[in-house]
Coordinates of C-alpha atoms in Angstrom, one line a residue:
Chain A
X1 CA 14.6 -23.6 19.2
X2 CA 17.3 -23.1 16.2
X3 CA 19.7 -19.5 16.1
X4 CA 17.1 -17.8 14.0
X5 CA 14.5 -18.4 16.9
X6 CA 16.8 -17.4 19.4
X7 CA 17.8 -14.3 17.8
X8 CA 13.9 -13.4 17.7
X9 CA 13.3 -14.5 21.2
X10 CA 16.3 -12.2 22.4
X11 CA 14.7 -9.3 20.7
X12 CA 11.3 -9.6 22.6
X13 CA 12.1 -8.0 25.6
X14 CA 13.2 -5.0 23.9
X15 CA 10.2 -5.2 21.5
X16 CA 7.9 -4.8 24.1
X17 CA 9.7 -2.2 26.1
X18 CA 9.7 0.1 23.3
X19 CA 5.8 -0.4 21.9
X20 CA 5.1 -0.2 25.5
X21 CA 7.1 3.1 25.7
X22 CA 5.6 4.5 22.6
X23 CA 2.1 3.5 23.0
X24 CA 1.9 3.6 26.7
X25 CA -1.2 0.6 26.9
X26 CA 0.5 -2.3 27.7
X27 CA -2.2 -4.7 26.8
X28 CA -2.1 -2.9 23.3
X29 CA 1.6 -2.7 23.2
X30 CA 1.8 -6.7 23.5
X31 CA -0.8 -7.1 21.1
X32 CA 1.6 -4.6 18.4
X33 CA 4.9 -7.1 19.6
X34 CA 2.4 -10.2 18.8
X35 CA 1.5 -9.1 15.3
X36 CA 5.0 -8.1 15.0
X37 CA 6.2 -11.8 15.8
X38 CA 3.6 -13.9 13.8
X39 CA 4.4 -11.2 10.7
X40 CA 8.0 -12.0 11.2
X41 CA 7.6 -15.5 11.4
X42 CA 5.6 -15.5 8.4
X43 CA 8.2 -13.7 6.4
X44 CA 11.0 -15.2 8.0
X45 CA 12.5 -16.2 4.4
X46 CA 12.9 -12.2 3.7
X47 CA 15.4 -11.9 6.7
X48 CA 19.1 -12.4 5.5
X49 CA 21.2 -15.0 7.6
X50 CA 23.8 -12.9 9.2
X51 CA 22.0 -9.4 8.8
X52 CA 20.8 -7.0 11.7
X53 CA 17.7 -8.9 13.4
X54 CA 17.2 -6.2 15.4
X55 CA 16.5 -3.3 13.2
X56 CA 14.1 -5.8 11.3
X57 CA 12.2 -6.7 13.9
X58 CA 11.6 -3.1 15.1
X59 CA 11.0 -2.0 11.3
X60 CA 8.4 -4.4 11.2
X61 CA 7.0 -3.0 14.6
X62 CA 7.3 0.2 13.2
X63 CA 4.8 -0.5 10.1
X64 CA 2.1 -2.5 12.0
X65 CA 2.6 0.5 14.2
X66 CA 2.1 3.3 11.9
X67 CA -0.5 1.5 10.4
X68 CA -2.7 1.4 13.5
X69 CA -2.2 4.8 14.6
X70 CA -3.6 5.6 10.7
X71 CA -6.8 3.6 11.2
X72 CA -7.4 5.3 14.7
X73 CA -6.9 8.8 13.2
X74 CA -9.8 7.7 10.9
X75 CA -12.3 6.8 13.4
X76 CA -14.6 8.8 15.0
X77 CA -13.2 10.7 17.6
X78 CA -14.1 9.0 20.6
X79 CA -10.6 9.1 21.7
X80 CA -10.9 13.1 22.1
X81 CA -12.4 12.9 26.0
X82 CA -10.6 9.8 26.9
X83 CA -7.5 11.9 26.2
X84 CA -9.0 15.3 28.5
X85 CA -9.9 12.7 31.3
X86 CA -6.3 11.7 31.5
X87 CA -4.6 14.5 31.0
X88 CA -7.2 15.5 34.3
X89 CA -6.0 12.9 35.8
X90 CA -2.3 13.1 35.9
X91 CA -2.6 16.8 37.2
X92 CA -3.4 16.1 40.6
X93 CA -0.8 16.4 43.1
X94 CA 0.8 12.8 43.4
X95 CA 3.0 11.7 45.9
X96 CA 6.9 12.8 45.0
X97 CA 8.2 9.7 44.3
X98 CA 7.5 8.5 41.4
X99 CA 6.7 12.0 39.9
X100 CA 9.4 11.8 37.6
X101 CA 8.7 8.9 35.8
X102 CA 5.2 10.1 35.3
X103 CA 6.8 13.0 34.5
X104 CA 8.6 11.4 31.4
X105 CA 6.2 8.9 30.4
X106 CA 3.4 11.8 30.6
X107 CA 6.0 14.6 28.5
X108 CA 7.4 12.4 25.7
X109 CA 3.3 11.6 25.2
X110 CA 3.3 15.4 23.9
X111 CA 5.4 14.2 21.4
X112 CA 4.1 13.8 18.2
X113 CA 4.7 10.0 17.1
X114 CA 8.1 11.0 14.4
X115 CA 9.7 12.3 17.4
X116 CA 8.9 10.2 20.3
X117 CA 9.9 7.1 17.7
X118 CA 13.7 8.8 17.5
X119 CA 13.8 9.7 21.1
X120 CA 12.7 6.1 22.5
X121 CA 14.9 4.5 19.3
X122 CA 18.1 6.5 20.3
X123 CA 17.7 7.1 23.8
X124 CA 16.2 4.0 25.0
X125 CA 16.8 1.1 22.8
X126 CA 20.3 2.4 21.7
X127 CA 20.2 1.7 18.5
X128 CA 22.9 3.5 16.8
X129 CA 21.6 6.8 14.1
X130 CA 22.1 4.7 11.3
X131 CA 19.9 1.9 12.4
X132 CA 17.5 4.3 13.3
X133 CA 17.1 5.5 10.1
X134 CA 16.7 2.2 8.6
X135 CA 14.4 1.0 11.1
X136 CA 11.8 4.4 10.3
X137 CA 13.2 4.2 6.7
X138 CA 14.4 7.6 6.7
X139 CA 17.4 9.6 5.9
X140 CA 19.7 9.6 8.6
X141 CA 19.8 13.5 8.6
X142 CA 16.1 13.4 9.2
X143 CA 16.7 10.9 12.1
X144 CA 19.2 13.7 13.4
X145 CA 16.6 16.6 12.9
X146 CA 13.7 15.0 14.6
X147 CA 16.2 14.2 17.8
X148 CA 17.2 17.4 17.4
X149 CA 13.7 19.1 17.6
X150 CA 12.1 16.2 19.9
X151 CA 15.0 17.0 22.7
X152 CA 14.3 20.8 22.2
X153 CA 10.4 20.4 22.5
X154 CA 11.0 17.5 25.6
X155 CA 12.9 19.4 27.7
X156 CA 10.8 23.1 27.3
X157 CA 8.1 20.7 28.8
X158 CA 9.1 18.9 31.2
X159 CA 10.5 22.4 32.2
X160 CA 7.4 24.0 32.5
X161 CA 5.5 20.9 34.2
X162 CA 8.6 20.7 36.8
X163 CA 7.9 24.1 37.6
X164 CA 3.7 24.0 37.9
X165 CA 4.1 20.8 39.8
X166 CA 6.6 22.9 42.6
X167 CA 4.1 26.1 42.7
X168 CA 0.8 23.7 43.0
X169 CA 2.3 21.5 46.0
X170 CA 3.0 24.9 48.0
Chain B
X1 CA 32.7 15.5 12.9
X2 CA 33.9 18.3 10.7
X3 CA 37.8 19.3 11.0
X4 CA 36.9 23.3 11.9
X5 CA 36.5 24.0 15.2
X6 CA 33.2 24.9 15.0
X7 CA 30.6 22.3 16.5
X8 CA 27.6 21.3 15.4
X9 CA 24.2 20.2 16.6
X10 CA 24.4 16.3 15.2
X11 CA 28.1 16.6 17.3
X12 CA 26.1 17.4 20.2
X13 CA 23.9 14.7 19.7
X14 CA 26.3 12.6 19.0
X15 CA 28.2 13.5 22.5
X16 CA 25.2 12.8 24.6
X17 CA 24.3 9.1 22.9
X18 CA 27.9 8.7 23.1
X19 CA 28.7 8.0 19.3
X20 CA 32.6 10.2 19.3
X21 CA 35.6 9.3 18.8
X22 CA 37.6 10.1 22.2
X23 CA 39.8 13.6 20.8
X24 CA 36.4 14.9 19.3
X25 CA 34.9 14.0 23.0
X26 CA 37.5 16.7 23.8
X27 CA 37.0 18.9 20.9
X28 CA 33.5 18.8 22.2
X29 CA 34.2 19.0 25.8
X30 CA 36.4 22.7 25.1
X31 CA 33.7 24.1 23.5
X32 CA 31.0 23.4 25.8
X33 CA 33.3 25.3 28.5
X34 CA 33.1 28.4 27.0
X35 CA 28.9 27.7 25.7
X36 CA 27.0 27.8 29.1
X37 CA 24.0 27.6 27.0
X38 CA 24.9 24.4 25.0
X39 CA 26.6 22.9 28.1
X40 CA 22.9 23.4 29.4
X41 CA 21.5 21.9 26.7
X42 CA 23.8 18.9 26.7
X43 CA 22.8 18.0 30.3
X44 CA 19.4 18.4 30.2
X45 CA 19.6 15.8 26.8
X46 CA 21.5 13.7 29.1
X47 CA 18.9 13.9 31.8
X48 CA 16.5 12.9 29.4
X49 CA 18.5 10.0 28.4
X50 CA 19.0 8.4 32.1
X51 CA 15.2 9.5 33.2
X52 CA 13.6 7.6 29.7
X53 CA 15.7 4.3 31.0
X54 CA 14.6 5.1 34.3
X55 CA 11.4 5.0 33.6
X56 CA 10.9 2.0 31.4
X57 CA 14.1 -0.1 32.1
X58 CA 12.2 -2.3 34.7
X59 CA 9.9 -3.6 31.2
X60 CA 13.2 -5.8 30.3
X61 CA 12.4 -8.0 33.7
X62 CA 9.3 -9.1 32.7
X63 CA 9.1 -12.1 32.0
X64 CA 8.1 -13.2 27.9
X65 CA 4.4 -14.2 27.7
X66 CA 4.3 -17.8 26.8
X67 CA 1.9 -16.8 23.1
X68 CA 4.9 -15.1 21.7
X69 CA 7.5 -17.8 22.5
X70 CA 4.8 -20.4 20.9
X71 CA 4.4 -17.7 17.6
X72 CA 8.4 -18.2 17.6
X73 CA 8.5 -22.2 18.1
X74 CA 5.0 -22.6 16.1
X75 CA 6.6 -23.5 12.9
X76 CA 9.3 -26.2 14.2
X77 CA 7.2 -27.8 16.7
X78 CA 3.5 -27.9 16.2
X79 CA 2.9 -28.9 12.1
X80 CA 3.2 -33.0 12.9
X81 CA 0.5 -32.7 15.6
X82 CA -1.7 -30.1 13.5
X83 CA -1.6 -31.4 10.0
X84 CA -4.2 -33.8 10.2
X85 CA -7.0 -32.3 11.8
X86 CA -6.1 -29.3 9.3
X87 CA -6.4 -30.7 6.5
X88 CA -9.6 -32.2 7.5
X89 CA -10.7 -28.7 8.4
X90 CA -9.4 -27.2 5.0
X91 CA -11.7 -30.1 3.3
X92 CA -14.4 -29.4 4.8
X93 CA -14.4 -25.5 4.0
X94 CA -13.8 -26.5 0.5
X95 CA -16.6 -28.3 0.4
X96 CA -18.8 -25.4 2.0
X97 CA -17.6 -23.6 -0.5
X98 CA -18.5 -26.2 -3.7
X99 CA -22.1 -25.9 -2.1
X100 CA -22.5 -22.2 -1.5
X101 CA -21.1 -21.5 -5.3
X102 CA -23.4 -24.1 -6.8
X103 CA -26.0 -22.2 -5.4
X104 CA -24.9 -19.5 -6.0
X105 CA -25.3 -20.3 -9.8
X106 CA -28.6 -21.8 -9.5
X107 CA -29.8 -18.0 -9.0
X108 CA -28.1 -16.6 -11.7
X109 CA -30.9 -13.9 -12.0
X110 CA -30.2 -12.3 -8.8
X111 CA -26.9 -13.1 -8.5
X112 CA -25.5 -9.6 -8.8
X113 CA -27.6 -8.2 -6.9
X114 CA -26.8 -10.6 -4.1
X115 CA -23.3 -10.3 -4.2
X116 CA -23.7 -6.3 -4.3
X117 CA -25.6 -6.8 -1.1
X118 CA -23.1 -9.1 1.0
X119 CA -20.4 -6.3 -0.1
X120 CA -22.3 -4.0 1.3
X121 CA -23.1 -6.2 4.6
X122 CA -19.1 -7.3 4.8
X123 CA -18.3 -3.7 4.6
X124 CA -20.4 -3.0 7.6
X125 CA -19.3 -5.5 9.8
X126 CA -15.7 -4.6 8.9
X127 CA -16.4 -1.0 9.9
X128 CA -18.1 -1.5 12.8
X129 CA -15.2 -4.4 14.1
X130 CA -12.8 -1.3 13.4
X131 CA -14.5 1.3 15.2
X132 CA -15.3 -0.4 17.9
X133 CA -12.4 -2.9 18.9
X134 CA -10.5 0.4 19.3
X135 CA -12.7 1.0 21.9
X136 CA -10.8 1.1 25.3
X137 CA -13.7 2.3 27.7
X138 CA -17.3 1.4 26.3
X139 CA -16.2 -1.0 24.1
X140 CA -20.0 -2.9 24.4
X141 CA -23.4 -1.5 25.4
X142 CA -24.2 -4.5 27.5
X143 CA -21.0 -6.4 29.3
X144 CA -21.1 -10.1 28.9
X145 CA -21.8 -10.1 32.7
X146 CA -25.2 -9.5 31.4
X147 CA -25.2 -12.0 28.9
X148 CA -29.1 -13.3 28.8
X149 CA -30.3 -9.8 29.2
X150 CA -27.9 -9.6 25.8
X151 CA -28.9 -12.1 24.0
X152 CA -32.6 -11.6 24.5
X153 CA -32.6 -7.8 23.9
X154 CA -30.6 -8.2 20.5
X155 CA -32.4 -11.1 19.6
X156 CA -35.5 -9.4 19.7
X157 CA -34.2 -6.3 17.5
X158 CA -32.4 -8.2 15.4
X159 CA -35.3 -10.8 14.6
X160 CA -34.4 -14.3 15.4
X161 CA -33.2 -16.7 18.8
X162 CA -29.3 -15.5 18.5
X163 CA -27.1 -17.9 20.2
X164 CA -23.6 -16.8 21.2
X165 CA -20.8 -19.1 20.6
X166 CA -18.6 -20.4 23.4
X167 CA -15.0 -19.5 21.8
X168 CA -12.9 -20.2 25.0
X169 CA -11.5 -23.0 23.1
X170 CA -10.0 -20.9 21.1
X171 CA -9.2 -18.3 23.9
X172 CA -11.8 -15.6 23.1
X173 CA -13.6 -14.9 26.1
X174 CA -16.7 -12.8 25.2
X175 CA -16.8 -9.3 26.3
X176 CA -20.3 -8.7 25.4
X177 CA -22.3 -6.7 22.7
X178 CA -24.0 -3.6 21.3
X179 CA -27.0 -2.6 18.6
X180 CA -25.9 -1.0 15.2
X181 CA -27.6 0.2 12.6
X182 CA -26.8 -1.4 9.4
X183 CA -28.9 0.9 6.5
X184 CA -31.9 0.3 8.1
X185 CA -31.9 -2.7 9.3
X186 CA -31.2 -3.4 13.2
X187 CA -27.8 -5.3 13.5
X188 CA -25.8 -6.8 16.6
X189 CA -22.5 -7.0 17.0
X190 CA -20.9 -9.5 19.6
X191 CA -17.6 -8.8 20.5
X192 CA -14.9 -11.1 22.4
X193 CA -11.1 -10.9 23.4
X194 CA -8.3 -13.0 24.1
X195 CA -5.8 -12.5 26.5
X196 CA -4.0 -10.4 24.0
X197 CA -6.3 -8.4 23.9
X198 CA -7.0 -8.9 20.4
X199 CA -10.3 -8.7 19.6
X200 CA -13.2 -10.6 17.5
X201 CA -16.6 -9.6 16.6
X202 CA -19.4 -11.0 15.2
X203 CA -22.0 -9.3 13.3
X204 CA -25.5 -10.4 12.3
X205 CA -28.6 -9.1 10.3
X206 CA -31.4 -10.6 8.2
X207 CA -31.1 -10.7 4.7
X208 CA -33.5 -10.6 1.7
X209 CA -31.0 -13.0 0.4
X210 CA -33.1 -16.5 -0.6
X211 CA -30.0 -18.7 -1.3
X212 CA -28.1 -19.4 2.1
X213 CA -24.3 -19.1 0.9
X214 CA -21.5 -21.0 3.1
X215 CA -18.5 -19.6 4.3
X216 CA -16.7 -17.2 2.4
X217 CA -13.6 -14.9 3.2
X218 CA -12.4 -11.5 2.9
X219 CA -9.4 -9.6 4.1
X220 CA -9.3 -5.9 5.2
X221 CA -5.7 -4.6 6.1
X222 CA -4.8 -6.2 9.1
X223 CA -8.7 -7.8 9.7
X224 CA -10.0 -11.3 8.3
X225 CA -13.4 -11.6 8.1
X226 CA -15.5 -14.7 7.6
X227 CA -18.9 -14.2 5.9
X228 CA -22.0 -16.9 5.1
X229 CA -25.5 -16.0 5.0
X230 CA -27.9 -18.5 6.6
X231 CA -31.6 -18.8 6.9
X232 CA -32.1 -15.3 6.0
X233 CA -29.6 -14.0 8.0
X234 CA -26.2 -12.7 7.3
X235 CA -23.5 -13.4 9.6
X236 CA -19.9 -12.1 9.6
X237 CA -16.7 -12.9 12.2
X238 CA -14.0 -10.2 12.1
X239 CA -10.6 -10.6 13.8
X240 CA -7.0 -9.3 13.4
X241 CA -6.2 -12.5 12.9
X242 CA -4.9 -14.0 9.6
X243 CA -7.2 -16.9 7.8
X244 CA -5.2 -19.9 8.9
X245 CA -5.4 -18.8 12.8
X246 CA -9.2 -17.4 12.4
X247 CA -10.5 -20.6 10.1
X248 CA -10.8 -23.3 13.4
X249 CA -12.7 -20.0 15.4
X250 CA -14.8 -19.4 12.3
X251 CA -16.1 -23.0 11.4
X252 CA -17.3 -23.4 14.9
X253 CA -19.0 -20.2 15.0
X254 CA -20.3 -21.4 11.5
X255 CA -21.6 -24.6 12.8
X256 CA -22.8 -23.5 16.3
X257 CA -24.9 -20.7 14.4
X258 CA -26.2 -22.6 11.2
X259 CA -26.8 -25.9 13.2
X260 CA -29.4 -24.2 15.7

């Protein structure tokens, strides 16, 4: 394996946590890191020796990404009850542990995509504002807005399911 | 951060990701003493923060599924091995092709028409690949755990003996299938997945066409779709896939299906 391949191969983990994170289907987030590699690979002569791999690789995640989610919105909306069955679903009492993370995993899924993107790019994979921006290709003022309004809107729910979750268990 | 005293939301922000220099951590810090409702604020962003890695940090440990190390290594490693048997594939196709046009010209007369029509059919069976790979809980009428029930039922709507194609060479394992409605005509659609989860259908109908055509290929946005018409039938394999990965799949559905 050369540097190049290395510095791919490093990336992957991270890659998959945050489609995973985003997407929450792990068999479609793998699939979104595969077509993220084999694109990479195949334009491997765009990347410049010595520049951020990092924020490449996830702006190439980012536009398969985007891209999917635009031919779903176009299909018939056989998505619509899958959603209502989950959403069922996750309100039954649970045991405690573990709660939270639902919690978190189940709130930033309120998100709409623009904001879950910054929170997960920020907050999980640490990438720095500026990056962010270039990864989403967006001004860095936007990148501070939608964190802005994603923590706002994150924390009024996970508020309100905190406190349902406390009144339905007594 | 601004010289003034006041403090604004990006410095916030910036406080909780930890982007500050250390005497604007202070600045910061001063001010949130006397802002109860900021200081609030700040800690429940931080909570955020530490409950988001909670909840997905354990995805680092996994270990990296051996498909995308070998799309990483593909290009150093595997040409020497491949190139042979490649370019013998890539002959062959050409070939096809040099048959299917020259027929193709032979029937000049209908030969808009005709290619009017296969438009039409590849448009179909790169809709229907679309809606239904996407698919997570019924993504086939009948499961390939069924499969002669399948193949009978379908055959008999569609109109001839279908045969479907054993692709666990190429690590598509079939899922199963469903009945569409192409215009008028009855089509099937047989749909199979690697261990990706990436998905490949194949789609067949008859066809007034008279001239059998050999493979030819069209790409959709992210879909590759290979198209021939046979024996009065029009057949079409649709995968995510791009035309180098989807050709060695392709040509033995197209010789497993015209060679019956």
């Amino acid at each position: 394996m050369n540097d190049t391949q290395k510095l791919i191969v490093e990336n992957i983990p991270n890659l998959r946590r945050y489609a995973k994170a985003l997407i929450r289907d792990n068999e479609k987030a793998d699939d979104l890191v595969q077509d993220c590699l084999v694109r990479a690979i195949g334009r491997l002569h765009l990347w410049e020796p010595g520049s951020n791999m990092r924020t490449w690789l996830f702006s190439i995640l980012h536009n398969l990404h985007v891209n999917a989610a635009r031919r779903q919105n176009s299909q018939p909306d056989n998505t619509a009850l899958e959603a209502v069955h989950e959403t069922v679903n996750v309100m039954q009492p649970d045991q405690d542990k573990g709660l939270m993370i639902r919690d978190v995993d189940r709130a930033l899924n309120h998100l709409p995509d623009e904001h879950r993107e910054v929170l997960l790019l920020v907050g999980l994979e640490q990438l720095s504002y500026a990056e962010t921006a270039e990864v989403l290709d967006i001004p860095i003022g936007t990148v501070m807005s939608r964190l802005n309004r994603g923590r706002i809107r994150l924390r009024e729910i996970l508020d309100t399911t905190g406190t349902s979750h406390l009144r339905r268990v007594k | 951060m601004s010289t003034s005293n006041t403090i604004t939301q990006d410095d916030l922000h910036a406080y909780v990701d930890g982007y500050l220099a250390p005497n604007d951590v202070e600045r910061v810090e001063a001010w949130l003493a006397e802002n109860p409702e900021d200081a609030a604020s700040i800690h429940a962003y931080q909570l955020q923060n530490s409950k988001i890695g909670q909840t997905f940090n354990q995805m680092l440990d996994e270990d990296i599924p051996n498909e995308m190390l070998e799309i990483v290594t593909a290009k150093k490693e595997k040409p020497a091995t491949n190139s042979i048997p490649w370019l013998r594939l890539a002959a062959s196709i050409v070939l096809l092709l040099v048959g299917g046009m020259s027929g193709w010209m032979l029937n000049e007369k209908t030969g808009s028409n005709a290619q009017r029509d296969q438009v039409a059919f590849v448009d179909q069976a790169v809709g229907a690949h679309h809606v239904f790979v996407s698919e997570v809980r019924h993504p086939v009428e009948v499961p390939a755990s069924q499969e002669a029930h399948l193949v009978k039922w379908l055959s008999k709507r569609v109109g001839t003996q279908l045969s479907v194609p054993d692709l666990q060479d190429g690590g598509f394992q079939l899922v199963g299938g469903r009945l569409l409605a192409d215009a008028s005509l009855p089509a099937a659609q047989f749909m199979y997945e690697d261990s990706t989860g990436r998905r490949l259908t194949l789609y067949v109908r008859s066809s007034d066409e008279e001239v059998d055509t050999s493979f030819r290929v069209v790409k959709d946005d992210g879909a590759t779709a290979f198209y021939w018409i046979d024996n009065k039938f029009a057949y079409a394999m649709v995968a995510p896939m791009d035309r180098s990965t989807l050709l060695p799949i392709a040509n033995k559905v197209y010789q497993i299906l015209s060679g019956q």
